[in-house]
Short mmCIF file of C-alpha atoms in Angstrom, two decimals:
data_model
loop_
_atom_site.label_atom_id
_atom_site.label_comp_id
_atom_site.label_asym_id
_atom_site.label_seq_id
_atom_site.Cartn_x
_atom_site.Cartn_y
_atom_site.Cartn_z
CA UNK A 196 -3.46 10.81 14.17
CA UNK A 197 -6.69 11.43 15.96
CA UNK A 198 -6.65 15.30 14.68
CA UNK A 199 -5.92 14.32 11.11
CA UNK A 200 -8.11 16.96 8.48
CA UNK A 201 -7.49 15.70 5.07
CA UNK A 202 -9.19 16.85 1.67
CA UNK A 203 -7.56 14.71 -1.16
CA UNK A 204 -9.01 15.46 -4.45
CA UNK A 205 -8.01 13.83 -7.63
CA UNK A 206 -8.07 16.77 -9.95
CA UNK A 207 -9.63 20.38 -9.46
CA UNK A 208 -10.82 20.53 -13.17
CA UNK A 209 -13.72 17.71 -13.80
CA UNK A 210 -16.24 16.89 -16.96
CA UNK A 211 -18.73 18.86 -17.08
CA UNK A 212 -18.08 21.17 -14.29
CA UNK A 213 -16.91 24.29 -13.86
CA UNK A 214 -13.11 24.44 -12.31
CA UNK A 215 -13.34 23.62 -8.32
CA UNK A 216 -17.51 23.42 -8.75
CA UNK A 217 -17.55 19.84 -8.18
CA UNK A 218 -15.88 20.19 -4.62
CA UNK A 219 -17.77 22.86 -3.55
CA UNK A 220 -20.29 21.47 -1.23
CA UNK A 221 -18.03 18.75 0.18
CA UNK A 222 -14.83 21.41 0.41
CA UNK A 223 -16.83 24.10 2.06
CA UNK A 224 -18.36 21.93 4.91
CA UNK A 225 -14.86 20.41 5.18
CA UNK A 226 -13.72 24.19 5.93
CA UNK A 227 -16.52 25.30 7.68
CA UNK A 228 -16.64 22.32 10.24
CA UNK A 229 -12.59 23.38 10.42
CA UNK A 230 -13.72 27.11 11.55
CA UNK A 231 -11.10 28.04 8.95
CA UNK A 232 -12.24 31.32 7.44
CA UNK A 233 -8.49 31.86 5.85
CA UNK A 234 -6.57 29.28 3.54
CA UNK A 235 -3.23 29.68 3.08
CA UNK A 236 -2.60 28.33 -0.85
CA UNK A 237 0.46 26.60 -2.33
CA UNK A 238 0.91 27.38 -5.74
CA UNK A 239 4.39 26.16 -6.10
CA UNK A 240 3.35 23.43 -8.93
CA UNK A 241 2.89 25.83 -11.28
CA UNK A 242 5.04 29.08 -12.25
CA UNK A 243 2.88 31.39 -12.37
CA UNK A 244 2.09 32.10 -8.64
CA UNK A 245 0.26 35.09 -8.54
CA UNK A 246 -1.85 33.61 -11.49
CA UNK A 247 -2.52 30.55 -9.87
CA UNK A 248 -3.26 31.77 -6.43
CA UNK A 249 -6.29 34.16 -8.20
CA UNK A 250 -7.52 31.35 -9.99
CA UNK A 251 -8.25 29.66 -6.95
CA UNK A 252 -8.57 32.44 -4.27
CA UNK A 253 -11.38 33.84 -6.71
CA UNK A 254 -13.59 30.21 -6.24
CA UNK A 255 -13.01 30.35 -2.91
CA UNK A 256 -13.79 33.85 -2.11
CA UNK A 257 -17.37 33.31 -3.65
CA UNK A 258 -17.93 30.53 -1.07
CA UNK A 259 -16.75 32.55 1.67
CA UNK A 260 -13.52 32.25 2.49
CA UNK A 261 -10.02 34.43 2.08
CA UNK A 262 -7.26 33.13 0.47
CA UNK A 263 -3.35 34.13 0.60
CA UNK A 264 -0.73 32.66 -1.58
CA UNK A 265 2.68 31.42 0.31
CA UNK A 266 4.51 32.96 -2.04
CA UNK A 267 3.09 36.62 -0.58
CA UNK A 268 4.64 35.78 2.60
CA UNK A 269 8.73 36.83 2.89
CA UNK A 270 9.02 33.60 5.52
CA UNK A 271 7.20 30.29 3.84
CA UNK A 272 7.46 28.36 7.18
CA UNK A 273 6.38 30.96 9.15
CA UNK A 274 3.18 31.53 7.11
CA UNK A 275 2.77 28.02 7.42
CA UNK A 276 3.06 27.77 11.30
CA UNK A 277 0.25 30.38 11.56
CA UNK A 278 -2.05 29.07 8.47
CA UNK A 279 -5.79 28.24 9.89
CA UNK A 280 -5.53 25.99 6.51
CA UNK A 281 -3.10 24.94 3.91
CA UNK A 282 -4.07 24.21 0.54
CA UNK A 283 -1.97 22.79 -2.39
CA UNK A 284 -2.69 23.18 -5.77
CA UNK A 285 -2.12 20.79 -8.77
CA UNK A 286 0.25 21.15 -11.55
CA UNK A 287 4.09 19.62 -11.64
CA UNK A 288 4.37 17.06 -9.10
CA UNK A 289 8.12 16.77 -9.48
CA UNK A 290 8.21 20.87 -9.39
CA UNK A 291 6.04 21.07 -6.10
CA UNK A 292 7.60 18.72 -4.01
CA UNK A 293 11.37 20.22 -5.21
CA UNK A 294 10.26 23.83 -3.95
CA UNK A 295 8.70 21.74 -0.65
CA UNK A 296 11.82 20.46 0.15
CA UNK A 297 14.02 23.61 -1.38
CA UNK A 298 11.96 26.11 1.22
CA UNK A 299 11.96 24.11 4.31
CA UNK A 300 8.14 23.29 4.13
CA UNK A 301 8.07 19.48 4.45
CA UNK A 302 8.48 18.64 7.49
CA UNK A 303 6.83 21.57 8.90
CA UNK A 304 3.53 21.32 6.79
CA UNK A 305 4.13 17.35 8.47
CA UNK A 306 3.92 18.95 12.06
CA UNK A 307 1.22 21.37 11.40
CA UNK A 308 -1.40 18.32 9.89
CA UNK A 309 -0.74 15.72 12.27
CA UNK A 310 0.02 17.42 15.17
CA UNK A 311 -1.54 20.41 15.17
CA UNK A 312 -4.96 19.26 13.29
CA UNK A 313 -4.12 22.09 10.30
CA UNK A 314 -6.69 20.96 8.00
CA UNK A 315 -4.86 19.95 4.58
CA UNK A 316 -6.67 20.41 1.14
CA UNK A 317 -5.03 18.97 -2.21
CA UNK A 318 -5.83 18.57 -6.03
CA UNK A 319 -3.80 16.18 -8.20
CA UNK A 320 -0.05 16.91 -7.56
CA UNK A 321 -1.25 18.45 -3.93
CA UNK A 322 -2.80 14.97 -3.46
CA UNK A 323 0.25 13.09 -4.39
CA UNK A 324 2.61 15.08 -2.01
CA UNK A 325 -0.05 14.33 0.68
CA UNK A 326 1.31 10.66 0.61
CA UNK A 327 3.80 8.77 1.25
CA UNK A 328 5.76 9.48 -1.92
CA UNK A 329 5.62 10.84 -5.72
CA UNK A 330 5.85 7.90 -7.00
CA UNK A 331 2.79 7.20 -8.52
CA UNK A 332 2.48 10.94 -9.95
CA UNK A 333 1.81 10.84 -13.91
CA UNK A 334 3.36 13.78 -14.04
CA UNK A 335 7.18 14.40 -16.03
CA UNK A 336 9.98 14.65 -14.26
CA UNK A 337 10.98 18.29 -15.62
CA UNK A 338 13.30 18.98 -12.44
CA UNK A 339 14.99 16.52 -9.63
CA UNK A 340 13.86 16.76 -6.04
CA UNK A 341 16.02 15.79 -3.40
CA UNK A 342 14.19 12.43 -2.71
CA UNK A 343 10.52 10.88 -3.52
CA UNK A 344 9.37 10.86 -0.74
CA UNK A 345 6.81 13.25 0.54
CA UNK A 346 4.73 14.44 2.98
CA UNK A 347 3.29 11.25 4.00
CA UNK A 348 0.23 12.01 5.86
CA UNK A 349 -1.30 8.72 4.79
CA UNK A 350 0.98 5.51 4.60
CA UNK A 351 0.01 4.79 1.11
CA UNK A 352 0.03 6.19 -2.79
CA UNK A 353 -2.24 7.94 -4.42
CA UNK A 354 -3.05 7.82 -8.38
CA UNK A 355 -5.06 10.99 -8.80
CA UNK A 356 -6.49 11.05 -12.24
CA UNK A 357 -7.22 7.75 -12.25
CA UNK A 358 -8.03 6.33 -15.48
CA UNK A 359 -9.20 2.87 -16.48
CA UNK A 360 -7.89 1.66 -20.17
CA UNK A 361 -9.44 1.87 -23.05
CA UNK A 362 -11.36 -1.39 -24.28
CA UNK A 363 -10.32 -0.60 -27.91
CA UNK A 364 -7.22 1.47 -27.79
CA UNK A 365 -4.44 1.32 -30.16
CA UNK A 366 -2.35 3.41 -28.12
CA UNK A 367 0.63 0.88 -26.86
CA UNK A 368 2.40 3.45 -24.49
CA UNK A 369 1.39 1.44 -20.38
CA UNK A 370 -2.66 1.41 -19.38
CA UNK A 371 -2.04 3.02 -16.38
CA UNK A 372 -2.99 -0.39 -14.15
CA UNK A 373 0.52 -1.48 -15.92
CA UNK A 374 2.33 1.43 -14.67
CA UNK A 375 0.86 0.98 -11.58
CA UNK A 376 1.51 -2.51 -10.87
CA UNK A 377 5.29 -1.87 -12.46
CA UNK A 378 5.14 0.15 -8.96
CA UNK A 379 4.34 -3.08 -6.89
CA UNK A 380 7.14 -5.02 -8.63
CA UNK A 381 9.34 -2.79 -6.67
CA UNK A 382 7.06 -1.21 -3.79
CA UNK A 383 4.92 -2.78 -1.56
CA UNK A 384 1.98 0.12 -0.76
CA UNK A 385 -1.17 0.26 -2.08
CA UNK A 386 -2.12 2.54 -4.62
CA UNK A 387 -5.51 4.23 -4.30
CA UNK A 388 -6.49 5.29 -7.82
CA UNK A 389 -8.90 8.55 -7.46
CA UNK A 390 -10.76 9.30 -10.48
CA UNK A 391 -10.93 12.72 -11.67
CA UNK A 392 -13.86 14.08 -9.16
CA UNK A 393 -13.55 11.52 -6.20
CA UNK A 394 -12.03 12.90 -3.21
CA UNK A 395 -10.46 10.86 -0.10
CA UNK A 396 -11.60 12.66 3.48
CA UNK A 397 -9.76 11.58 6.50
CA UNK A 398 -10.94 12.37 9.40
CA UNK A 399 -8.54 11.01 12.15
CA UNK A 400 -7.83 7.80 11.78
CA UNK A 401 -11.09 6.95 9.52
CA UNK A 402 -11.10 7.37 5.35
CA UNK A 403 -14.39 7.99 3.00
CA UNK A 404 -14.58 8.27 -0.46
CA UNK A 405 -16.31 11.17 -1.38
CA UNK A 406 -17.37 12.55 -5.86
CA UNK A 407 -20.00 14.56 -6.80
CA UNK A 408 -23.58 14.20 -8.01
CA UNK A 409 -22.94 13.12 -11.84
CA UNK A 410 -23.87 16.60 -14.07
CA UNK A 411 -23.34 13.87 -17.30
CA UNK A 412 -25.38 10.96 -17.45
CA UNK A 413 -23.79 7.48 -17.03
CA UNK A 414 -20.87 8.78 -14.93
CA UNK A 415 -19.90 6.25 -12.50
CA UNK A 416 -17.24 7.74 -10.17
CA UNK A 417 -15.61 4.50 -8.45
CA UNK A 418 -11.90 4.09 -7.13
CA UNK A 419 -9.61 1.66 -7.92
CA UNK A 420 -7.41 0.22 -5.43
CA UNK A 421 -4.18 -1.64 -6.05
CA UNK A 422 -2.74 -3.92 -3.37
CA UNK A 423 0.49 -5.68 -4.22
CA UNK A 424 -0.19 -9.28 -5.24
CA UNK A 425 -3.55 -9.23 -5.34
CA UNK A 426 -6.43 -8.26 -7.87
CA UNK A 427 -7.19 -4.39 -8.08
CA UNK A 428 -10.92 -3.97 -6.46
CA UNK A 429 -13.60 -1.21 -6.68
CA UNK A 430 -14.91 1.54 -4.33
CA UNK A 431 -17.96 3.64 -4.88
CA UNK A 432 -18.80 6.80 -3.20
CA UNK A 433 -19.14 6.24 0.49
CA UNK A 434 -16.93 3.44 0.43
CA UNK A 435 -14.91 3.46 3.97
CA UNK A 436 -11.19 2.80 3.44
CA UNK A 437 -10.23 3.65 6.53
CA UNK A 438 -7.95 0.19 6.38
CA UNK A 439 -5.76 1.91 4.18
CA UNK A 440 -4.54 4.24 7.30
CA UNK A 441 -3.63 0.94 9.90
CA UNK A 442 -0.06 0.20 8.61
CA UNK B 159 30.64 12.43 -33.49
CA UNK B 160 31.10 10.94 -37.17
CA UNK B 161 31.08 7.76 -35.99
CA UNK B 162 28.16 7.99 -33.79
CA UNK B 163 25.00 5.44 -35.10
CA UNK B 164 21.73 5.53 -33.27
CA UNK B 165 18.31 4.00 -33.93
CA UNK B 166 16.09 5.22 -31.48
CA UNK B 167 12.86 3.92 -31.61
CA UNK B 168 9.37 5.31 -29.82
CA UNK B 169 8.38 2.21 -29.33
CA UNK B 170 8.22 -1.87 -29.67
CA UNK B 171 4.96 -2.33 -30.19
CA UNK B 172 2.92 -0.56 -32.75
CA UNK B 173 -0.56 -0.77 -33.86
CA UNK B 174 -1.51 -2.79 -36.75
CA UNK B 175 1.80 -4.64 -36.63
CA UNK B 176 3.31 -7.71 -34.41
CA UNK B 177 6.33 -7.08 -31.63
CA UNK B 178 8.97 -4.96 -33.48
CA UNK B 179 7.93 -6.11 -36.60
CA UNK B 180 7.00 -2.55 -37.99
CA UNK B 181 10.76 -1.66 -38.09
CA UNK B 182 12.05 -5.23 -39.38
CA UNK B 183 13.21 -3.71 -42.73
CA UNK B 184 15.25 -0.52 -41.07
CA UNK B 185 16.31 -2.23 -38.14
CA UNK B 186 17.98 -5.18 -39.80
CA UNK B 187 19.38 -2.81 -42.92
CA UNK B 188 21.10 -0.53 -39.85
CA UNK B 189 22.55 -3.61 -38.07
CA UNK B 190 23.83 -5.47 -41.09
CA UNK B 191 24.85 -1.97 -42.63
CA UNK B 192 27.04 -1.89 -39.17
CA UNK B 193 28.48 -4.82 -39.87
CA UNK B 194 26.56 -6.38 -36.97
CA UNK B 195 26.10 -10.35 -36.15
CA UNK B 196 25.55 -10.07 -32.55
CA UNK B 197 23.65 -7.87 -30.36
CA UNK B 198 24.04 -6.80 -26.34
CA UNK B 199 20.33 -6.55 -25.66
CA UNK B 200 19.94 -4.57 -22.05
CA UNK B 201 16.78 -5.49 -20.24
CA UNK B 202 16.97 -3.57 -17.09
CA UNK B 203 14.05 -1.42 -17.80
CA UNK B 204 11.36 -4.54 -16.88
CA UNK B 205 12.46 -6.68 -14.04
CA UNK B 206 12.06 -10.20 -15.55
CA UNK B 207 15.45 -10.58 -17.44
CA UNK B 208 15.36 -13.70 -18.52
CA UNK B 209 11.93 -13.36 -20.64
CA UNK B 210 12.31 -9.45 -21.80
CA UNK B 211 15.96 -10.99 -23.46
CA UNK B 212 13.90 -14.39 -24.99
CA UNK B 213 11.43 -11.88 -26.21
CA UNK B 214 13.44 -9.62 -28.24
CA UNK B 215 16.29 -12.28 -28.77
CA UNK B 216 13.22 -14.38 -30.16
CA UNK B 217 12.26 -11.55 -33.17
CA UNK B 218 16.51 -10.67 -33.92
CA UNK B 219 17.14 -14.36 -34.36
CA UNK B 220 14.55 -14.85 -36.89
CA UNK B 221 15.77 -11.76 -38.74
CA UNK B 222 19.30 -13.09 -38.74
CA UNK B 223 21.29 -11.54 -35.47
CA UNK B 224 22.07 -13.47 -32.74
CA UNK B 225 21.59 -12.04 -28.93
CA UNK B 226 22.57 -12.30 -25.37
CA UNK B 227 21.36 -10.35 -22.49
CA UNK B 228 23.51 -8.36 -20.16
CA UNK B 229 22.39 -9.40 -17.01
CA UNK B 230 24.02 -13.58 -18.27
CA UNK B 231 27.74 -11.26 -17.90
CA UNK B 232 29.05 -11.67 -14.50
CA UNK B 233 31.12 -8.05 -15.68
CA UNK B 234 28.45 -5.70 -17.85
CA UNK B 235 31.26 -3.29 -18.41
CA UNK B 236 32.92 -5.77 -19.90
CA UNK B 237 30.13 -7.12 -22.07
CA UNK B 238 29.59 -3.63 -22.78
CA UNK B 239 33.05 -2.75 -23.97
CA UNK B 240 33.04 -6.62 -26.28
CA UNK B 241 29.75 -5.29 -27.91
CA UNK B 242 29.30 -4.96 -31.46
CA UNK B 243 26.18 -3.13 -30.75
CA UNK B 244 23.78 -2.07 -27.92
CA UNK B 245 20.06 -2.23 -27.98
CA UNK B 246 18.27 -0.72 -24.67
CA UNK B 247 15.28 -1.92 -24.28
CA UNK B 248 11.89 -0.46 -23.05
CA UNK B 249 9.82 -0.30 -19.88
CA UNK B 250 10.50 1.74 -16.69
CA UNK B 251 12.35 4.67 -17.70
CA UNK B 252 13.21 5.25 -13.90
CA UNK B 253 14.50 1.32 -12.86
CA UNK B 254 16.83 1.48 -16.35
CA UNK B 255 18.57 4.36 -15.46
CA UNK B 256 18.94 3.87 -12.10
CA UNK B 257 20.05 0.26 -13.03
CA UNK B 258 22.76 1.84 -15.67
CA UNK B 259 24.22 3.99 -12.85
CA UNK B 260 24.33 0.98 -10.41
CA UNK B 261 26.39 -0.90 -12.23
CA UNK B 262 28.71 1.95 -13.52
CA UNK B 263 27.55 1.90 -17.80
CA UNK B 264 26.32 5.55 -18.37
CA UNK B 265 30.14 6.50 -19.14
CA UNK B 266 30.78 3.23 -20.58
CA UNK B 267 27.98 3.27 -23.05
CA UNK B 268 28.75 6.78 -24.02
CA UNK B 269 31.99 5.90 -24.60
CA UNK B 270 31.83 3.16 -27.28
CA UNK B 271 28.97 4.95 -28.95
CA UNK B 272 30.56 8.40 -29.27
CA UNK B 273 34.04 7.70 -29.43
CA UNK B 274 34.10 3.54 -31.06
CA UNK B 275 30.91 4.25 -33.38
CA UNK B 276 29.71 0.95 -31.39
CA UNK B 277 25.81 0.79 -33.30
CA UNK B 278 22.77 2.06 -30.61
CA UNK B 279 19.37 0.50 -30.57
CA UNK B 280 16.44 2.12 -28.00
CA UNK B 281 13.07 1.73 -27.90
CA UNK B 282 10.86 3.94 -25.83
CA UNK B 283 12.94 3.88 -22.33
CA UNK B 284 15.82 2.53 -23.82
CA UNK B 285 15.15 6.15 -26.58
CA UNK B 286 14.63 8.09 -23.08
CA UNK B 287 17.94 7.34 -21.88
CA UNK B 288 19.69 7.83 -25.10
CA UNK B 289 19.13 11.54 -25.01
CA UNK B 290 20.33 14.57 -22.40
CA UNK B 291 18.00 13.55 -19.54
CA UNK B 292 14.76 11.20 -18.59
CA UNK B 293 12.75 14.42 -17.98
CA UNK B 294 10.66 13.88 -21.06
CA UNK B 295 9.65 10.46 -20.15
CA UNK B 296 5.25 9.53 -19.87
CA UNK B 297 6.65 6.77 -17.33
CA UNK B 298 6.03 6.68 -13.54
CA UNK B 299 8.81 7.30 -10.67
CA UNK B 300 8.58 4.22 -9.21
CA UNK B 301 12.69 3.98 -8.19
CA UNK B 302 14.80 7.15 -7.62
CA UNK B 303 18.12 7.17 -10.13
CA UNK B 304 21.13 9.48 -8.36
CA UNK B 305 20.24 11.64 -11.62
CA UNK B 306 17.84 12.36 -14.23
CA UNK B 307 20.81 13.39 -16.58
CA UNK B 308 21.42 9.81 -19.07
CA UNK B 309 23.37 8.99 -21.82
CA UNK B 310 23.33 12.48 -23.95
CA UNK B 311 24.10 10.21 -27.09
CA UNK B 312 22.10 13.06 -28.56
CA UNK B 313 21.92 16.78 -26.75
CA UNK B 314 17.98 17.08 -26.81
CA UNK B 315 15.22 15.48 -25.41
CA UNK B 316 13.10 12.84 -27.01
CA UNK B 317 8.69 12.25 -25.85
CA UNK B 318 8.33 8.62 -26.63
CA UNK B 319 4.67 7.25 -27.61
CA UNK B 320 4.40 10.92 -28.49
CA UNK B 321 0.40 11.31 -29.23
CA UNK B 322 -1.45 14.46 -30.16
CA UNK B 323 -4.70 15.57 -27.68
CA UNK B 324 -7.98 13.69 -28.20
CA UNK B 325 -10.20 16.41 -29.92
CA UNK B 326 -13.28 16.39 -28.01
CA UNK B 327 -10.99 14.40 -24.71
CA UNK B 328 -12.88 14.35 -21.69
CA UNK B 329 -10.12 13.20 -19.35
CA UNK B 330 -8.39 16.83 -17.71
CA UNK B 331 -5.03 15.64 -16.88
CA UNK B 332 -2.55 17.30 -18.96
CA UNK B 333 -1.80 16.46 -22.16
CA UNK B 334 1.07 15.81 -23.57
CA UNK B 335 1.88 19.14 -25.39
CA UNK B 336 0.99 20.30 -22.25
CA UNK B 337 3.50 18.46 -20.26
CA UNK B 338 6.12 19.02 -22.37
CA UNK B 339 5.58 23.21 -21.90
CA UNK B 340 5.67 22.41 -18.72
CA UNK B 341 9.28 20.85 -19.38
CA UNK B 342 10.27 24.40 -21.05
CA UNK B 343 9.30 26.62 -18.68
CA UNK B 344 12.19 25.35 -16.60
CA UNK B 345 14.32 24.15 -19.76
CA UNK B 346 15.73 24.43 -22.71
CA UNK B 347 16.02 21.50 -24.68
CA UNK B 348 14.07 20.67 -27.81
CA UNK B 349 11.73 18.22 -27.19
CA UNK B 350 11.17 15.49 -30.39
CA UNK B 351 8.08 13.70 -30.00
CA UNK B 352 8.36 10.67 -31.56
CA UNK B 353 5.04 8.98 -32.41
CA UNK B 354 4.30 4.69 -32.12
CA UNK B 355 6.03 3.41 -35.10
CA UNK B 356 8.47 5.79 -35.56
CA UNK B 357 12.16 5.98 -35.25
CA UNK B 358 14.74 8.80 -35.27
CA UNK B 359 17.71 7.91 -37.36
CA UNK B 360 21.62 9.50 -36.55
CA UNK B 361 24.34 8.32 -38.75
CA UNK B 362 27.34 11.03 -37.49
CA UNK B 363 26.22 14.08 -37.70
CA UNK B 364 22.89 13.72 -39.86
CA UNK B 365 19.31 12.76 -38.16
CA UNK B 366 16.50 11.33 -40.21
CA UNK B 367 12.56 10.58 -39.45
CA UNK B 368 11.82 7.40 -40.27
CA UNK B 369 8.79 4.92 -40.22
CA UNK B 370 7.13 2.06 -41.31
CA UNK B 371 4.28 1.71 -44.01
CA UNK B 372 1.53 2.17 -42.65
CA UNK B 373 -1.12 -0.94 -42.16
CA UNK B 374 -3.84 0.92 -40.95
CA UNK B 375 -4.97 3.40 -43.48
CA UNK B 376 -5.16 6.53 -42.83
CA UNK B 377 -2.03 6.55 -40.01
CA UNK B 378 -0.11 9.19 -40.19
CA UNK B 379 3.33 9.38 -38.69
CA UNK B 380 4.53 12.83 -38.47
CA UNK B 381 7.22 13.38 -35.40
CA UNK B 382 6.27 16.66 -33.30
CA UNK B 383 8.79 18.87 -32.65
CA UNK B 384 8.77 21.12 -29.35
CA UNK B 385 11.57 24.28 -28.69
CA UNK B 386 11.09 26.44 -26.17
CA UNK B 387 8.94 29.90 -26.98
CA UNK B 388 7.79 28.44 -30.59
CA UNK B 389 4.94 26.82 -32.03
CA UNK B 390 5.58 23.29 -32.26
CA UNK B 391 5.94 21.89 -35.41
CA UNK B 392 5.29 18.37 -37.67
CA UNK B 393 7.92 16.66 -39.33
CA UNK B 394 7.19 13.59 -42.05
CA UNK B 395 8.92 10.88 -42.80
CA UNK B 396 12.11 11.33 -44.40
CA UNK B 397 12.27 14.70 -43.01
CA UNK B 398 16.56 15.81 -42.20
CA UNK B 399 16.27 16.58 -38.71
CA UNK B 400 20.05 16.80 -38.50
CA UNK B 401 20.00 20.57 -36.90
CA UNK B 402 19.16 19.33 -34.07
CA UNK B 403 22.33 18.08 -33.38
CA UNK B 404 24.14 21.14 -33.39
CA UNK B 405 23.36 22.28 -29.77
#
């Protein structure tokens, strides 16, 4: 996996910034090192394609780069053979990876990443794709993909919008530390829980935690990681997990 | 479906009240209107059998009914088909269906609810499961079932735990209105979001809102209901929400 590129963001929409604004000096180095100039976006988590694609394309034309949406291009896999980049957007989890599988794209957006060194940029249900499976999406289930499973460019889960509980909640609906270890009843990966603005960057075969400077005092941007059997621990910015990758 | 009788509950606990004990007075006034000594309690939605069963068998026996888990019948359909009545308890919405298919009870169950009038207790999963589909369930997928499509003891979807955005919420993953939208831009089905502490009541052909008294002042338990294209709207308690059944 020595040619690995990964960008895993947690969400694209973060307190107190402005939408993509917290990424922007981590994701444009991560481009720029890439000599990608052209991203090729996947907006198939959300319905409204050409929408979504000028949502994005418009943040990342400001920092320099061009931005096509897949849905443009008459042959998905072809556009993704030739893509200097491929970028996933959030939305519908369950939606994304249906219209993965339904076009042909999984194991071909596979082959591109970790053969091919294609970088790979995701936010929230782009993240969870990125992984082994869905499983630990917190999205609904609004339509049936053919399986769980997913991309699995890292051998673990992902929890993007990681949240800790609330000390004094009264909501009784799972904390999502329950839902998550309702996950290791049943599954034996760990779960990296990314709060909204961390990002994982893999580079090969080693994995950094990356968030932005705080814009609102008192924000402490730590990941959570759940191991089967074992108490969840902490990870601040800068933390190297590249353990998670060896299994 | 005159014979149909459901009491589909959002949820076991509640806040400001102890383990089921905010539906005590309905609860035991449906089973004993029913006729009922003896309930099949169906634990498959947590994975420790034994204890979910002791739990809830623990709360029906001091109210009067007595209770044996599924999972102590070397033949479920059988116990199924003996019943007097069925109570589906909550906890992964995913591992309960999938469980229900595995060992051959999603006819079953439909069966001697629709066609014996066999009494139907659900809380949160065990509510999920008791309408068209899962696909409005807040849980995570942490099994695959063969299908999303459950019991359809009622032909619309139910939002468990149903809670209304935090005003001035500084988390960005969707919320739950938003989620559901999300459900009806690729479906149809009404979407009843049932808040903590309430239940939906169907005796035949009529559907009722119902709740407890509140013991926190100030709670308000209006139900939330979704359609497709139209504003969502709030129901009380008490409110006839029998037009739903007419799909």
């Amino acid at each position: 996996m020595g040619k690995r590129q990964l960008f895993l963001m947690s969400s694209s929409a973060v307190h107190g910034f402005g939408y993509l604004e917290h990424a922007e000096t981590d994701l444009s180095s991560f481009l720029k090192h890439n000599s990608v100039q052209k991203v090729l976006f996947v907006p198939y988590a959300l319905t409204d394609h050409d929408g979504y694609t000028e949502r994005v394309g418009s943040v990342l034309r400001k920092w320099g780069f061009a931005c096509n949406g897949i849905h443009t291009f008459a042959d998905p896999v072809a556009a993704v053979r030739a893509a200097e980049a491929i970028y996933i957007g959030g939305g519908n989890t369950f939606l994304l990876l249906r219209t993965l599988y339904e076009r042909g794209l999984v194991g071909e957006i596979r082959e591109r990443v970790l053969q091919h060194g294609v970088p790979y940029v995701g936010s929230s249900a782009g993240t969870n794709v990125a992984t082994r499976s869905i499983q630990t999406t917190n999205d609904m289930p609004i339509v049936q993909p053919p399986s769980f499973e997913a991309l699995a460019l890292v051998p673990f889960n992902i929890n993007p919008h990681y949240i800790d509980p609330e000390p004094n909640g009264t909501h009784k609906g799972e904390t999502r530390p329950e839902r998550i270890n309702q996950f290791h009843e049943l599954n034996d990966a760990p779960v990296l829980g990314l709060p909204e603005g961390t990002v994982l960057f893999v580079d090969g075969d080693r994995a950094t935690m990356m968030g932005p400077q705080p814009t609102v005092p008192g924000t402490v941007y730590d990941a959570r990681l759940f191991r089967k059997g074992q108490e969840s621990m902490l990870y601040k910015i800068g933390s190297d997990l590249s353990f998670l990758l060896q299994q």
